[in-house]
PDB file of C-alpha atoms in Angstrom:
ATOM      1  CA  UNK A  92      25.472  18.257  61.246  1.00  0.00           C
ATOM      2  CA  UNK A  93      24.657  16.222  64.663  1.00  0.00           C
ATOM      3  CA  UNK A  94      26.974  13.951  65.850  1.00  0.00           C
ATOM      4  CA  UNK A  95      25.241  11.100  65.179  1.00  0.00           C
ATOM      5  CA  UNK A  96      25.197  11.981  61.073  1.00  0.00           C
ATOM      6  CA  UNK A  97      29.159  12.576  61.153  1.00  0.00           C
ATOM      7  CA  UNK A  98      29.547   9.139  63.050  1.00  0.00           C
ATOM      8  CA  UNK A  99      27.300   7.571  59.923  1.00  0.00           C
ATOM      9  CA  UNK A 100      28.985   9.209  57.496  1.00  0.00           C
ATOM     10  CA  UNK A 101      32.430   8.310  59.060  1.00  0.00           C
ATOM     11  CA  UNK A 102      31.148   4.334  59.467  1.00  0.00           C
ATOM     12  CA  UNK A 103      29.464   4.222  55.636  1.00  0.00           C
ATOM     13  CA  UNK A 104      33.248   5.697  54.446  1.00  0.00           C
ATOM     14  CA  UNK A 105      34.735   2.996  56.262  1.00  0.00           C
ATOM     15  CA  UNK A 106      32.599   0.311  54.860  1.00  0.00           C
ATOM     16  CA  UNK A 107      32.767   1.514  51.998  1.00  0.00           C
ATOM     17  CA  UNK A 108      36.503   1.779  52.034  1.00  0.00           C
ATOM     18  CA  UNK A 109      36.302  -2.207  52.887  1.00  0.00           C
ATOM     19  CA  UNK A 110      34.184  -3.403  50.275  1.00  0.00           C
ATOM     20  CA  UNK A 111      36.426  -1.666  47.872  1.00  0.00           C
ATOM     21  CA  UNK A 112      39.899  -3.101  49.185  1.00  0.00           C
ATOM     22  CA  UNK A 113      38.091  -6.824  49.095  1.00  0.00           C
ATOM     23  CA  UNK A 114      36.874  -6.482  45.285  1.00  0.00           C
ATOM     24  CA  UNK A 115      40.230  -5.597  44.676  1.00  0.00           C
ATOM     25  CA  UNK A 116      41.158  -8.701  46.379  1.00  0.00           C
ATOM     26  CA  UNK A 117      38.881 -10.870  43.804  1.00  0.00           C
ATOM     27  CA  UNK A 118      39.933 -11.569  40.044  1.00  0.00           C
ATOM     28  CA  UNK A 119      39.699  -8.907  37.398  1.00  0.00           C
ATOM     29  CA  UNK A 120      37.071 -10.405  35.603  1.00  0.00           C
ATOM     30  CA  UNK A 121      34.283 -11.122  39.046  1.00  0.00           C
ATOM     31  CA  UNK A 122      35.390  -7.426  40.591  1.00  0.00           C
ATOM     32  CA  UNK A 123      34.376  -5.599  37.139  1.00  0.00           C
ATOM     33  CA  UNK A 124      30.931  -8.008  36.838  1.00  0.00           C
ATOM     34  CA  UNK A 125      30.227  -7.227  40.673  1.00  0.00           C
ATOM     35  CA  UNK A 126      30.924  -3.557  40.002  1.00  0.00           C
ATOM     36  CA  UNK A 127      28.826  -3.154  36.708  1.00  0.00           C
ATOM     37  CA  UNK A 128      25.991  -5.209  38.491  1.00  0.00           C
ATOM     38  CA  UNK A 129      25.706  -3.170  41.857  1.00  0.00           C
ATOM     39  CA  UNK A 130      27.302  -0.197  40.838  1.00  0.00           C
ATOM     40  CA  UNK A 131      26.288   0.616  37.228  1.00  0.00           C
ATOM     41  CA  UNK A 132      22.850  -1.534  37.892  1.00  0.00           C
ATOM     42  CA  UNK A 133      23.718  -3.755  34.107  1.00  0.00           C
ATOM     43  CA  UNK A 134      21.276  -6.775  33.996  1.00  0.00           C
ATOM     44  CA  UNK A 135      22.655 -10.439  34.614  1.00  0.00           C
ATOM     45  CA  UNK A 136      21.986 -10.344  30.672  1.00  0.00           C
ATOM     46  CA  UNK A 137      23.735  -7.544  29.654  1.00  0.00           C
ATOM     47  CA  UNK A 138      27.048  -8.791  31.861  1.00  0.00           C
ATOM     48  CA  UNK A 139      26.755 -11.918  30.108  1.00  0.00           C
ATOM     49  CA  UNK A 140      26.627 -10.898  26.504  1.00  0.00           C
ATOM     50  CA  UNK A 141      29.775  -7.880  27.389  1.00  0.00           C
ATOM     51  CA  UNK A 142      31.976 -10.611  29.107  1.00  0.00           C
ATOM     52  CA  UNK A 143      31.287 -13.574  26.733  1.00  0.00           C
ATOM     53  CA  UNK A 144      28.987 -15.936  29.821  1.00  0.00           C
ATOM     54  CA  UNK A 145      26.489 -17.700  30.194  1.00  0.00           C
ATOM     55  CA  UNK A 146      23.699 -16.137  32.340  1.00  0.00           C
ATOM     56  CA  UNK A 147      23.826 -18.921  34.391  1.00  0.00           C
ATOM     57  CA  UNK A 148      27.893 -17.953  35.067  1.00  0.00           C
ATOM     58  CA  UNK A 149      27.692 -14.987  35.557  1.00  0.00           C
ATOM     59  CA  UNK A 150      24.960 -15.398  37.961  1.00  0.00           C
ATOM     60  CA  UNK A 151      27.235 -18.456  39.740  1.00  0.00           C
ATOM     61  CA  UNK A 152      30.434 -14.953  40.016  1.00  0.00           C
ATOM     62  CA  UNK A 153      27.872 -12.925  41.598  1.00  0.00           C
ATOM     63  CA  UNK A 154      26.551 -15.761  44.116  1.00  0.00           C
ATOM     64  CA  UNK A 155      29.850 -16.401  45.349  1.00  0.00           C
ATOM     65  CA  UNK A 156      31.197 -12.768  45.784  1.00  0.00           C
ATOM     66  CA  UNK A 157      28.201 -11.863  47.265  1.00  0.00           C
ATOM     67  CA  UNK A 158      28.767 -15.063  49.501  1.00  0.00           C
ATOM     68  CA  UNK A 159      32.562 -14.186  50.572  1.00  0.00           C
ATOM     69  CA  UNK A 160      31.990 -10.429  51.003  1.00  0.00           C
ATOM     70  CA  UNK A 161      29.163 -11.562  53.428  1.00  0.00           C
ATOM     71  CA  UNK A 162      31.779 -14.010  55.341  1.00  0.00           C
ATOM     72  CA  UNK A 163      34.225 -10.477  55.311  1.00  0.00           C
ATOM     73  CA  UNK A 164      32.269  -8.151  56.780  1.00  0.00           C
ATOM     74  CA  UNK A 165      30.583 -11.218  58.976  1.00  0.00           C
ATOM     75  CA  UNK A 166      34.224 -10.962  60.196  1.00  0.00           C
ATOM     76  CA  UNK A 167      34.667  -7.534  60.630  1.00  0.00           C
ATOM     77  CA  UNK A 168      31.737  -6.974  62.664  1.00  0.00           C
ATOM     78  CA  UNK A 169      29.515  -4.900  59.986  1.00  0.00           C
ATOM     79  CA  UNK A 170      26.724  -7.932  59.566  1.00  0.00           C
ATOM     80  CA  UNK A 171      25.265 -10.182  62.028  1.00  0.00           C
ATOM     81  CA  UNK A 172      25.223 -13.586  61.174  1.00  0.00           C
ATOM     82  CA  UNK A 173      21.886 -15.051  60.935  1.00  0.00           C
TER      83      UNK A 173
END
């Protein structure tokens, strides 16, 4: 591999090593409807009937995680702000 793939793969580890420490950061119940919505690709619908929500809740959990992991990695340099 080039140098320039080992430098990617380093900086997507790393990012992905932050995204992981700030859902655990969150509460139990937004990091495991974040992770089974981007991670295990569940519908909005399926979320809400597993966790017991409203649609319209869970889609209010994944606005504002979305929202503050923005702000982090805003922070950290990984995302330009707009």
């Amino acid at each position: 591999p080039d140098r320039a793939s080992v430098g990617e793969a380093r900086d997507a580890e790393e990012l992905s090593r932050r995204i992981s420490a700030f859902l655990w950061e969150q509460k139990e119940e937004g990091r495991r409807i974040f992770v089974r919505r981007y991670f295990y690709c569940e519908s909005v619908e399926e979320l809400a009937e597993h966790f017991g929500l409203s649609q319209s809740k869970v889609k209010s959990i994944l606005f504002r995680l979305r929202n503050k992991l923005r702000i982090r990695l805003e922070s950290e340099g990984y995302l330009y702000e707009k």
